[in-house]
Coordinates of C-alpha atoms (C1' of nucleotides) in Angstrom, one line a residue:
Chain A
X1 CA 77.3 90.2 116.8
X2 CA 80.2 87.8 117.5
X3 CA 83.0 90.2 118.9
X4 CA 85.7 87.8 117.1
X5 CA 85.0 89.3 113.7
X6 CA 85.9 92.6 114.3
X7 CA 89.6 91.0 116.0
X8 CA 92.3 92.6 114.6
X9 CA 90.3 94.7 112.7
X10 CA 91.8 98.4 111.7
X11 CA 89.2 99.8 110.1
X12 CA 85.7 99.0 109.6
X13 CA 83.2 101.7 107.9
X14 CA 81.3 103.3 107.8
X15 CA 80.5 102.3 111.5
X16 CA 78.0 100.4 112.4
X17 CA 77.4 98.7 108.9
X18 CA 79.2 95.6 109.1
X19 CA 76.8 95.5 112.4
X20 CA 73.7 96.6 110.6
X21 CA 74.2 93.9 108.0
X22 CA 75.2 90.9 110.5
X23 CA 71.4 91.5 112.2
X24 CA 69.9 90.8 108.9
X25 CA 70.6 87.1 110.1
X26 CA 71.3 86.3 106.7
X27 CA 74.9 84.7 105.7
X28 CA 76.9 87.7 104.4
X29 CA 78.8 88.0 100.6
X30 CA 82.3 88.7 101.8
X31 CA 84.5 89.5 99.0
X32 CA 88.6 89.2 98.9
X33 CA 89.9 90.6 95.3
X34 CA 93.3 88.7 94.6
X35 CA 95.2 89.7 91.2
X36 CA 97.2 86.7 90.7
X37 CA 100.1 88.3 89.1
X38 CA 102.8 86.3 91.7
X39 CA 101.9 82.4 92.1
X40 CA 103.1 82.6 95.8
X41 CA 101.4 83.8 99.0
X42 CA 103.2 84.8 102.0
X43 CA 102.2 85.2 105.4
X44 CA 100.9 88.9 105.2
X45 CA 98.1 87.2 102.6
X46 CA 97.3 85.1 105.4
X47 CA 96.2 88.1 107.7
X48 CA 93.5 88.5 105.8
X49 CA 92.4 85.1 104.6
X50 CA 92.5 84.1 108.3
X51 CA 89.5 86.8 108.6
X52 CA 88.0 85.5 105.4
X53 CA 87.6 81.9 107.5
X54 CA 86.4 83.3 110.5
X55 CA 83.8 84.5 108.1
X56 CA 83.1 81.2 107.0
X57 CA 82.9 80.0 110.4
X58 CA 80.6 81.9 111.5
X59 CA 77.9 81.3 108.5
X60 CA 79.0 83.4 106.0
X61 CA 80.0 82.8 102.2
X62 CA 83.4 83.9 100.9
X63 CA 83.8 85.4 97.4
X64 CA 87.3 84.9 96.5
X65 CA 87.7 87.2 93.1
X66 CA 91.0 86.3 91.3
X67 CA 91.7 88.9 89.5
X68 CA 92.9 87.1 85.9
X69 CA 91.8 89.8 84.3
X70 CA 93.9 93.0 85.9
X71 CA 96.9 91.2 86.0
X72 CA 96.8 90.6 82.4
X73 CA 96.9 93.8 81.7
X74 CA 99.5 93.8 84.2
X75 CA 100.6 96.8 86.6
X76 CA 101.4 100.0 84.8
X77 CA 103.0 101.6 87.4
X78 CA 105.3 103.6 84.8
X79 CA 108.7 102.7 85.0
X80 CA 109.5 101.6 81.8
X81 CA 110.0 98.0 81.0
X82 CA 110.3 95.7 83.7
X83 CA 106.6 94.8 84.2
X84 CA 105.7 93.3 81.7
X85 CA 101.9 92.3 81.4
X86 CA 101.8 88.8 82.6
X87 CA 100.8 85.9 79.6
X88 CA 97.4 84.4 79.3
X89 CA 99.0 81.2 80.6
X90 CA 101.0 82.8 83.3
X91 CA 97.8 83.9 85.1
X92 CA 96.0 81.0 84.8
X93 CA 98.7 79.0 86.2
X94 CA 99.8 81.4 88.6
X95 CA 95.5 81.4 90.1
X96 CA 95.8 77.3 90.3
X97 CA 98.6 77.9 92.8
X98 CA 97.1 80.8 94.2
X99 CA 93.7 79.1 94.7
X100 CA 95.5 76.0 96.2
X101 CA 97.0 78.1 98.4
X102 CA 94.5 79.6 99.7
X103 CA 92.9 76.5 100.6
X104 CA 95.2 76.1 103.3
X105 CA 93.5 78.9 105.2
X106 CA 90.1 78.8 103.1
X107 CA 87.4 76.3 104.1
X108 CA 87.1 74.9 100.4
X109 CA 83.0 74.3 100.2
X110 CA 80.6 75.5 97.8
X111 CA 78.4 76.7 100.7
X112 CA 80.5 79.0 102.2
X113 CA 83.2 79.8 98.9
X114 CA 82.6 80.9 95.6
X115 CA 85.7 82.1 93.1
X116 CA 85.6 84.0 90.7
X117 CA 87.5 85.6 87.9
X118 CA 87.0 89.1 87.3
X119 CA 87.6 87.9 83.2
X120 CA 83.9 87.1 83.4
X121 CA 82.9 91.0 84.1
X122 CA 85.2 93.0 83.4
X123 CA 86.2 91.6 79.4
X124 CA 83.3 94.2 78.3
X125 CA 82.1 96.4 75.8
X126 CA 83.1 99.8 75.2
X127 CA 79.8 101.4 76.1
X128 CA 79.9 99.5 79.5
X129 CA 83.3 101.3 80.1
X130 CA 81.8 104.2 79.7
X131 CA 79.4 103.7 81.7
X132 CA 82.2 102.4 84.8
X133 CA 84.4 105.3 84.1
X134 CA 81.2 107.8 84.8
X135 CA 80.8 107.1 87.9
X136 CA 83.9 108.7 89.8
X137 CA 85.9 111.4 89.0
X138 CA 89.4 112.5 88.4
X139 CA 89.3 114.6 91.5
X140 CA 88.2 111.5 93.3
X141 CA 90.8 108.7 92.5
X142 CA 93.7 111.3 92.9
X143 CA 92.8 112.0 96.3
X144 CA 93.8 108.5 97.0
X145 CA 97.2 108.9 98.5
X146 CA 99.7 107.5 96.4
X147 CA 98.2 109.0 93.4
X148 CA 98.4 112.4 95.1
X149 CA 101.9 111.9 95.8
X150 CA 103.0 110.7 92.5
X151 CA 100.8 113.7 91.1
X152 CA 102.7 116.2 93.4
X153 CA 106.0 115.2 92.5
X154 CA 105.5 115.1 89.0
X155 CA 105.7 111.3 88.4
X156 CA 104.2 109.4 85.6
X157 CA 100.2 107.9 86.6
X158 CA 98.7 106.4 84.1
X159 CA 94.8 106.3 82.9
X160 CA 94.9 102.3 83.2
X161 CA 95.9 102.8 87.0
X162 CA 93.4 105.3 87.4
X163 CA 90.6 102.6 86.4
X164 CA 92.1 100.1 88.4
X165 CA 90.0 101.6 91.5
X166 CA 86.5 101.5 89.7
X167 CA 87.4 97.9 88.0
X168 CA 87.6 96.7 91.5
X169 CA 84.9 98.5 92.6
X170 CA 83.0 97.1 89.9
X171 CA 84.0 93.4 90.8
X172 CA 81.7 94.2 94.0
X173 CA 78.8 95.1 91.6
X174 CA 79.3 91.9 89.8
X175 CA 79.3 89.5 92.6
X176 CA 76.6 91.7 95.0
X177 CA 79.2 91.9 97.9
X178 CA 78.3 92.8 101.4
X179 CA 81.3 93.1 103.0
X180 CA 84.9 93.3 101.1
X181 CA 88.4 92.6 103.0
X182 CA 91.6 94.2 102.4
X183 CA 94.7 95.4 104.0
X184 CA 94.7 98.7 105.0
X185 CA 96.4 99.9 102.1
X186 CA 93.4 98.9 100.3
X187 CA 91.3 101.6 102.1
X188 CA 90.8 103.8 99.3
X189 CA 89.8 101.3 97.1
X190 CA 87.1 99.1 99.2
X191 CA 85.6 102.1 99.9
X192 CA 85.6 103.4 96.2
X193 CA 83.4 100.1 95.7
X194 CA 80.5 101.6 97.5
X195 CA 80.2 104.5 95.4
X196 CA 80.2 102.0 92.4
X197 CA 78.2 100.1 93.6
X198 CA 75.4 102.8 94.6
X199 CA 76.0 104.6 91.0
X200 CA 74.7 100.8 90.0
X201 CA 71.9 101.1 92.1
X202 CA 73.0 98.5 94.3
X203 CA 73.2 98.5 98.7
X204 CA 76.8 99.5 99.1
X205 CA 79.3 97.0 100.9
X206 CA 81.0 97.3 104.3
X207 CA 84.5 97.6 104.2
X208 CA 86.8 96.3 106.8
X209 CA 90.7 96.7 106.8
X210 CA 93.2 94.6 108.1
X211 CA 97.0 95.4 109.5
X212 CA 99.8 94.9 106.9
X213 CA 102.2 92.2 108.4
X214 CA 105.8 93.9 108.9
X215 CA 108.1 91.5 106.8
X216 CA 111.1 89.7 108.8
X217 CA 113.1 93.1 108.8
X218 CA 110.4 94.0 111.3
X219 CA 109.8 98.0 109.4
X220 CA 108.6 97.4 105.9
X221 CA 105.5 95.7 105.2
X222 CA 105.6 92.2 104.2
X223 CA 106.0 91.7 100.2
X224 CA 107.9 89.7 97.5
X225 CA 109.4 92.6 95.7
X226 CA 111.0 93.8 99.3
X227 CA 112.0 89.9 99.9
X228 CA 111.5 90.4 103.6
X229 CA 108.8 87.2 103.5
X230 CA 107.9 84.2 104.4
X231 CA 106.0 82.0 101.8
X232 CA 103.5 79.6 102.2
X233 CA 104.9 77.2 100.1
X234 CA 108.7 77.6 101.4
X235 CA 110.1 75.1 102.7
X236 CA 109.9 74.2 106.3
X237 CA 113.5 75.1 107.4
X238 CA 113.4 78.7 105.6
X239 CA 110.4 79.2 107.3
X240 CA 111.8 78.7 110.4
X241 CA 115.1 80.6 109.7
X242 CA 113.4 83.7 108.3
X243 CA 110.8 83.8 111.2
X244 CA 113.9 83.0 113.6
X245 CA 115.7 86.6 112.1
X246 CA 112.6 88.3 112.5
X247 CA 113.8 91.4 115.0
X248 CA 112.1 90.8 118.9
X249 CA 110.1 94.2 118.4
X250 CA 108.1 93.0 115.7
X251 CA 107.2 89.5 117.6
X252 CA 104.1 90.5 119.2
X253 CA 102.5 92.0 116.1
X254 CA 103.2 88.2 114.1
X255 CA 102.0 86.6 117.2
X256 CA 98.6 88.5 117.4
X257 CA 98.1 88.5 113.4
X258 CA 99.3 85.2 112.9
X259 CA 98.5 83.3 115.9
X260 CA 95.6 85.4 117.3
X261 CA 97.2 85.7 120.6
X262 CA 100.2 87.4 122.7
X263 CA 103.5 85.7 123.2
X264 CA 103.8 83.8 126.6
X265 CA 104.8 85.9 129.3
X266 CA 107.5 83.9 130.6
X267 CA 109.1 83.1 127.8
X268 CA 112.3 84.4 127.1
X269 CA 112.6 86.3 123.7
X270 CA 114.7 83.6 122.1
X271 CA 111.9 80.5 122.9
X272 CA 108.8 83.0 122.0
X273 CA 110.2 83.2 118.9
X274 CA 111.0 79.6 118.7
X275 CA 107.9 79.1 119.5
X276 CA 106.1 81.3 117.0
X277 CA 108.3 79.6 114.1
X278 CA 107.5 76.2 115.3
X279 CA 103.8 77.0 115.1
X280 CA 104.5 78.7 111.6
X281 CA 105.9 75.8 110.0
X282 CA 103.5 73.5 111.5
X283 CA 100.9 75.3 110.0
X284 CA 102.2 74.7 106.6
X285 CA 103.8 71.5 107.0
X286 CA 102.5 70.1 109.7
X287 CA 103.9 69.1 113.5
X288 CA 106.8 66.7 112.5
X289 CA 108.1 68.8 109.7
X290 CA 108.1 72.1 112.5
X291 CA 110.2 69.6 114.7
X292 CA 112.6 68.9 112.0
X293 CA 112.9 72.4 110.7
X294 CA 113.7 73.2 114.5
X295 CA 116.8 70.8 114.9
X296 CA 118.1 71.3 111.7
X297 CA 118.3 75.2 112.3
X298 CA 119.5 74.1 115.7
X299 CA 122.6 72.2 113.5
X300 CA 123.3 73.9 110.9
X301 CA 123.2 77.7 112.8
X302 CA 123.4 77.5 116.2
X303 CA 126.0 74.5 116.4
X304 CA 127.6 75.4 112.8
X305 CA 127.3 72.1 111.7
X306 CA 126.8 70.6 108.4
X307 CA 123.2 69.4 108.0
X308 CA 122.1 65.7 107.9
X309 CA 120.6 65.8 104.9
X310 CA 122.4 67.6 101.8
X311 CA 123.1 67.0 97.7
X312 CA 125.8 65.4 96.3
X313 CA 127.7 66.0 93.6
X314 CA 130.3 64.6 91.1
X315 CA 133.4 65.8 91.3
X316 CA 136.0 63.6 88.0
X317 CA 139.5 63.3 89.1
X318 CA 141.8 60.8 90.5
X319 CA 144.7 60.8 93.2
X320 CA 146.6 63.7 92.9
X321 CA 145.6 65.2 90.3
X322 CA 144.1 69.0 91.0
X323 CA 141.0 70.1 90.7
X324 CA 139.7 73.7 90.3
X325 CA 137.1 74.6 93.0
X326 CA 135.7 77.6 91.8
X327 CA 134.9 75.4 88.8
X328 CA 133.2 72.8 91.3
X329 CA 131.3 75.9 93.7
X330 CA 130.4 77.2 90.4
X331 CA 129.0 74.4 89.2
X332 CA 126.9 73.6 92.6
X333 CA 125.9 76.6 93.8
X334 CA 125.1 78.6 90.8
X335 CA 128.2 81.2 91.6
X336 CA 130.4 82.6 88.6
X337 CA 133.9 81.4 88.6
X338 CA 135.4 84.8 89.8
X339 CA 132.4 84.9 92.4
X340 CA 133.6 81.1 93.8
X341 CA 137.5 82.5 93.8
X342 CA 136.7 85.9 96.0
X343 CA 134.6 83.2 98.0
X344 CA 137.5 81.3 98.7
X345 CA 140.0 84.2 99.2
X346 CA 137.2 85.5 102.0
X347 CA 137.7 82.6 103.6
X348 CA 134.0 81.9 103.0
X349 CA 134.8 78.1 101.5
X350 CA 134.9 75.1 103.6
X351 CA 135.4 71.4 103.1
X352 CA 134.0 70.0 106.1
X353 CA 135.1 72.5 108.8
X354 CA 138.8 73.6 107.4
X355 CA 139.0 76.7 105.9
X356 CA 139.9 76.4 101.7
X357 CA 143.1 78.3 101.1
X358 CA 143.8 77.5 97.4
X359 CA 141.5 77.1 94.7
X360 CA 142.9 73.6 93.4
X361 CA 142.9 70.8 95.8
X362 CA 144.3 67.6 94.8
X363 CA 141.1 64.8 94.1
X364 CA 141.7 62.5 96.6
X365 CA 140.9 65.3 99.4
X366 CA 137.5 65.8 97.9
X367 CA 135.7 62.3 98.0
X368 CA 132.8 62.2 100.8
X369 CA 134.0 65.5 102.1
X370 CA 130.8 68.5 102.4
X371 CA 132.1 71.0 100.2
X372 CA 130.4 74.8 102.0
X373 CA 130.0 78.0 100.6
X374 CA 129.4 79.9 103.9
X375 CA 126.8 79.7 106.4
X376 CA 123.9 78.1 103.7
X377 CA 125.4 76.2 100.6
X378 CA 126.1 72.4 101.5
X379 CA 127.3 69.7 98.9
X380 CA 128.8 66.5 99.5
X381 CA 131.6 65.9 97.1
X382 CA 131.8 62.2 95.3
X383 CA 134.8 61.6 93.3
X384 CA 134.4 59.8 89.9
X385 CA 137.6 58.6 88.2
X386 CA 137.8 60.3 84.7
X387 CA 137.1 58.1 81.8
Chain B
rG1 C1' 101.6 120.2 67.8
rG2 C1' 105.6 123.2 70.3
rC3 C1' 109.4 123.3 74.2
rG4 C1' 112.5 121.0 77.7
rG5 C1' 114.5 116.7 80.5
rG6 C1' 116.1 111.7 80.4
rA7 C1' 117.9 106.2 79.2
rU8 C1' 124.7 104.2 83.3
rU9 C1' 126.8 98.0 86.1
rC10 C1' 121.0 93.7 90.4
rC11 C1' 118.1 98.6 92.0
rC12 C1' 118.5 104.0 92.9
rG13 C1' 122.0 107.3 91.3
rA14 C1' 127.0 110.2 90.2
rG15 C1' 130.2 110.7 86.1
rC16 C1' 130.1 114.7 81.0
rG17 C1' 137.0 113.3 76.1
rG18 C1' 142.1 110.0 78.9
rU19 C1' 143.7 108.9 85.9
rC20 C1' 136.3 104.6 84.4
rA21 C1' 134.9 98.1 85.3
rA22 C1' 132.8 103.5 86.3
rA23 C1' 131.6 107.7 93.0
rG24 C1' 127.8 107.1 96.7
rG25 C1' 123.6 104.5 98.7
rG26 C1' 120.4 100.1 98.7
rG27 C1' 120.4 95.0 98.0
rA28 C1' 123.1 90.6 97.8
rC29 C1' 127.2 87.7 99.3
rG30 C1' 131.6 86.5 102.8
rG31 C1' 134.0 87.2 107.6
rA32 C1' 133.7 88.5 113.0
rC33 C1' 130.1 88.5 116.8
rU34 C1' 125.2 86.5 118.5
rG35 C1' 119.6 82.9 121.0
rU36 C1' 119.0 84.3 115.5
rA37 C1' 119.3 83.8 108.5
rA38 C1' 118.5 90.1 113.5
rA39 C1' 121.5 94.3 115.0
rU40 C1' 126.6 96.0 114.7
rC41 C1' 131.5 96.1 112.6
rC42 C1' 134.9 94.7 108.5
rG43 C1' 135.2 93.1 103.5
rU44 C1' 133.5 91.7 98.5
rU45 C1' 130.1 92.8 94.6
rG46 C1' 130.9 92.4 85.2
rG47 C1' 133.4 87.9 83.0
rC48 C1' 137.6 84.9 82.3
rU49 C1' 142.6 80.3 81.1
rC50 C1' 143.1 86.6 86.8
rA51 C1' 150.0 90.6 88.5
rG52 C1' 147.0 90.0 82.3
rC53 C1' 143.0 89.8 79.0
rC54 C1' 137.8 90.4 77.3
rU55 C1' 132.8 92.6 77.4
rU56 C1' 129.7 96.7 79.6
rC57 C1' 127.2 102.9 80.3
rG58 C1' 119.2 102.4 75.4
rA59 C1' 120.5 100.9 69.6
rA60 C1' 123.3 101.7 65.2
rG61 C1' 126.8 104.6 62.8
rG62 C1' 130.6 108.6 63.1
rU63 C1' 134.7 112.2 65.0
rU64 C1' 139.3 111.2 67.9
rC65 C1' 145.7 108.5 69.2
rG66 C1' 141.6 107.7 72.9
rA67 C1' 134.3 108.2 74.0
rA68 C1' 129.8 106.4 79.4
rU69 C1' 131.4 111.4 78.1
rC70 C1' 131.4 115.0 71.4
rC71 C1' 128.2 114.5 66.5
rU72 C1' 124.2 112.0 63.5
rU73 C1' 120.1 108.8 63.1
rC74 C1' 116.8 105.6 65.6
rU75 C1' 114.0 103.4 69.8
rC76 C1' 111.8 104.2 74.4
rC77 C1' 110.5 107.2 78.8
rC78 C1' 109.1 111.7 81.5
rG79 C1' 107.5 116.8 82.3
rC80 C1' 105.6 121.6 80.7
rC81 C1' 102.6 124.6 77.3
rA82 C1' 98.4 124.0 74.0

RNA sequence: GGCGGGAUUCCCGAGCGGUCAAAGGGGACGGACUGUAAAUCCGUUGGCUCAGCCUUCGAAGGUUCGAAUCCUUCUCCCGCCA
């Protein structure tokens, strides 16, 4: 078999079968279950979707399951309120942006993708319930080791997370899959598949696992909740930033998951990691917008500048006459008036480079000056007589 | 069905009649420092017309000079026993 599929590669079991299945010669069902439940991907997704394509490279046919139907019923993880199930519309949006995301990584052709919603399975009778919920037991999905935690401690599971195992397992039945992908988290549950599938009577899937992507604090795994990521969709200078504060340990792991190679061994710390957030944003945005990204971080960080490019905003007043900052940082930055006056007693508010002592500054001070709320916020001030 | 525990500021979590806009931690933000939006240190972290005032402690009532703290009802959550 080509060596390059097993690259990067945790776990893949039970061993031998991805091996046994690859000398059949014929092009593989490799599945990737997605619930769409956040519209944005981040660079740990692109771990495994960067498998998913080497898949399709190599002959194979990628079945991409968005999972519309789990996320509406949305997570239960107990905790009262704050999850709520996510709106018809809300999903349905949320895979759009998903699926075009994916592209990106994804080879987008009939021949080697198929997507599917898990709607078109898993919206079934009663009886066919049944017949799911038979085919593991209690016993089984608590072994999985969050569940066995949350058990010990005493902490709410409930019966719809318990399913969520087989309903994914059963996706596999529904689309036939050969192999399915996952981070290694996911362990428990791609390998809970080939039990459903056999109870179905069908040849049980190989399961491969992939390394979780440490998030820019370089410990916790990558995610949204944490808000240690990097988005596919962000912007091309916070792409660059956040992968610039990502800590030197954790550079060789993004360098091998992302770029499928080591750092250079020359380079210095500070230009391998240049380097790696170049590449990032050029992967996303494309060569020019890396270059960019790089000189304004160059700018706005390293030399403390203000950036080229920056909103303005409409400041009324004439001459003299005062006008209340934290009324103006409020306005531009989003900040609550007390939050824009504890700015400016921290010294944390600039116009241009001089510190902001007092909150009212007379009007004629203000016009074409960049008005900064510390390291980040830019504005450029334009004064507009009041009628 | 019975018994018990709980709902606190962005999150976790202390408080259990006044000294509470409410400890501590996390996060976030600001400052210093730095190759860095990292680490570290210092500071801030309800709102406002800001030496004062207003609104917060699941909801609604009540007791009291005074309630996050006591009482009543309600809503929701959790555990245990069956």
């Amino acid at each position: 078999m080509s060596p390059d599929l097993l690259r990067n590669v945790v776990d893949a079991l039970p061993s031998g079968e991805l091996e046994r299945k690859l000398a059949t010669g014929r092009p593989l069902r490799v599945k990737l279950g997605v619930d769409p439940t956040s519209p944005d991907l981040h660079l740990g997704h692109t771990v495994v979707l960067g498998k998913l394509r080497e898949f399709q490279d190599a002959g194979h046919k990628v079945v991409l399951i968005i999972g519309d139907y789990t996320a509406r019923i949305g997570d239960p993880s107990g905790r009262s309120k704050e999850r709520p199930a996510a709106s018809g519309e809300e999903v349905d949006a949320n895979a759009k942006t998903y699926q075009a995301q994916a592209f990106r990584i994804l080879r987008d052709d009939p021949d080697s993708l198929e997507v599917r919603f898990n709607s078109e399975w898993l919206d079934m009778p009663m009886e066919s319930l049944f017949r799911l919920a038979r085919t593991t037991t209690a016993a089984q999905v608590l072994e999985r080791d969050d569940f066995a935690k949350r058990f010990k401690a005493n902490e709410p599971i409930s019966l719809l997370e318990l399913l969520y195992p087989l309903m994914q397992g059963y996706d596999s039945v529904a689309v036939k899959a050969d192999v399915e992908l996952g981070g290694t988290d996911q362990k428990f549950n791609l390998l809970l598949g080939r039990d459903v599938q056999r109870a179905y009577g069908l040849p049980e899937q190989a399961v491969l696992t992939l390394p979780l992507l440490v998030g820019t604090d370089g410990v916790k795994k990558m995610s949204k909740s944490l808000g240690n990521y990097v988005g596919v969709t962000d912007p091309p200078d916070e792409q660059y930033g956040k992968t610039l504060s990502l800590p030197d340990e954790a550079m060789g792991e993004w360098y091998r998951l992302l770029l499928g190679r080591p750092p250079d061994t020359g380079a210095s710390p500070r230009d391998a990691k240049r380097t790696l957030a170049r590449e990032i944003v050029a992967r996303f945005h494309g060569p020019e917008a890396a270059t960019a990204a790089e000189a304004h971080f160059d700018r706005v960080f390293v030399q403390r500048q203000a950036p080229e490019e920056m909103e303005e905003r409409t400041v009324d007043g004439v001459d003299n006459e005062l006008v209340h900052l934290p009324a103006v940082l409020s306005d531009a930055f989003g900040l609550s008036r007390s939050e824009a006056r504890r700015l400016i007693q921290q010294g944390g508010v600039r116009l241009d480079d001089e510190v902001v002592a007092q909150p009212d500054v007379a009007a004629a001070a203000l016009d074409g000056r960049v008005l900064r709320a510390g390291k980040r916020r830019f504005v450029r001030l334009r004064l507009r007589a009041a009628v």
